């Protein structure tokens, strides 16, 4: 995460995850599972145990064994929190319901904020131009340089494969075997969620349009500003601009307690 002056303990309260572990050593961002889970539960006020019960007890994702269902619940919780009391998940649901087209990028943004291994790959993916071939071996080498001697050869290959699959699900890559760099389709909801994530980390003003969250949407600053204006007209966020002075607010997302956490590190 760049352009950030933050206290990790504060960000963890909002739902950000740090450390060295990550789901992508064994899974992708599990977009299909997230779609099916949110369709099955279909209640923004549902507590976390409802999501877990839907996966483990009701087998809403159609997994074959109890063990697989439990693992799936754990992985989805790590990626998305699945807790309406967690700001990152609560705001994901808000935009998920309002911006169907933007759902793949909304899921990516949430997973990116919670999976350190996925975050490693952003500079690698964005270094390629549209139409270029991305070889898995190159990604393996990139990860190994970032995390030397951390992964076995087998785990490194699996991690690179899962990361490539996630970026394919989000629209950044196309192709089943041969991965070609594509351009993700940013939406007003995805831009709003990216701005909120940046805001939670302490970024303000025009710098909100220069964070990694905006960068991973394959969207220019000018286009992102246009979409933020559209989101403001829809009532999703508050966006004000006077020349180069920009103010973005999110009155529907932060409780009084959360505002207090924010002020502790502003």
CSV table of N, CA and C in Angstrom, one decimal, residues 50 56-57 82 118 134:
chain,number,residue,atom,x,y,z
A,50,UNK,N,-24.2,-16.5,10.5
A,50,UNK,CA,-25.1,-16.8,9.4
A,50,UNK,C,-24.4,-17.2,8.1
A,56,UNK,N,-21.2,-24.0,5.9
A,56,UNK,CA,-20.9,-25.3,6.6
A,56,UNK,C,-22.1,-26.2,6.8
A,57,UNK,N,-23.2,-25.6,7.4
A,57,UNK,CA,-24.3,-26.4,7.7
A,57,UNK,C,-25.3,-26.6,6.5
A,82,UNK,N,-16.7,-11.3,6.1
A,82,UNK,CA,-18.1,-11.8,6.2
A,82,UNK,C,-18.8,-11.4,7.5
A,118,UNK,N,-1.6,-11.3,-2.2
A,118,UNK,CA,-2.2,-10.7,-3.4
A,118,UNK,C,-1.6,-9.3,-3.6
A,134,UNK,N,1.6,-12.6,-20.1
A,134,UNK,CA,2.2,-12.7,-18.8
A,134,UNK,C,2.4,-14.2,-18.5
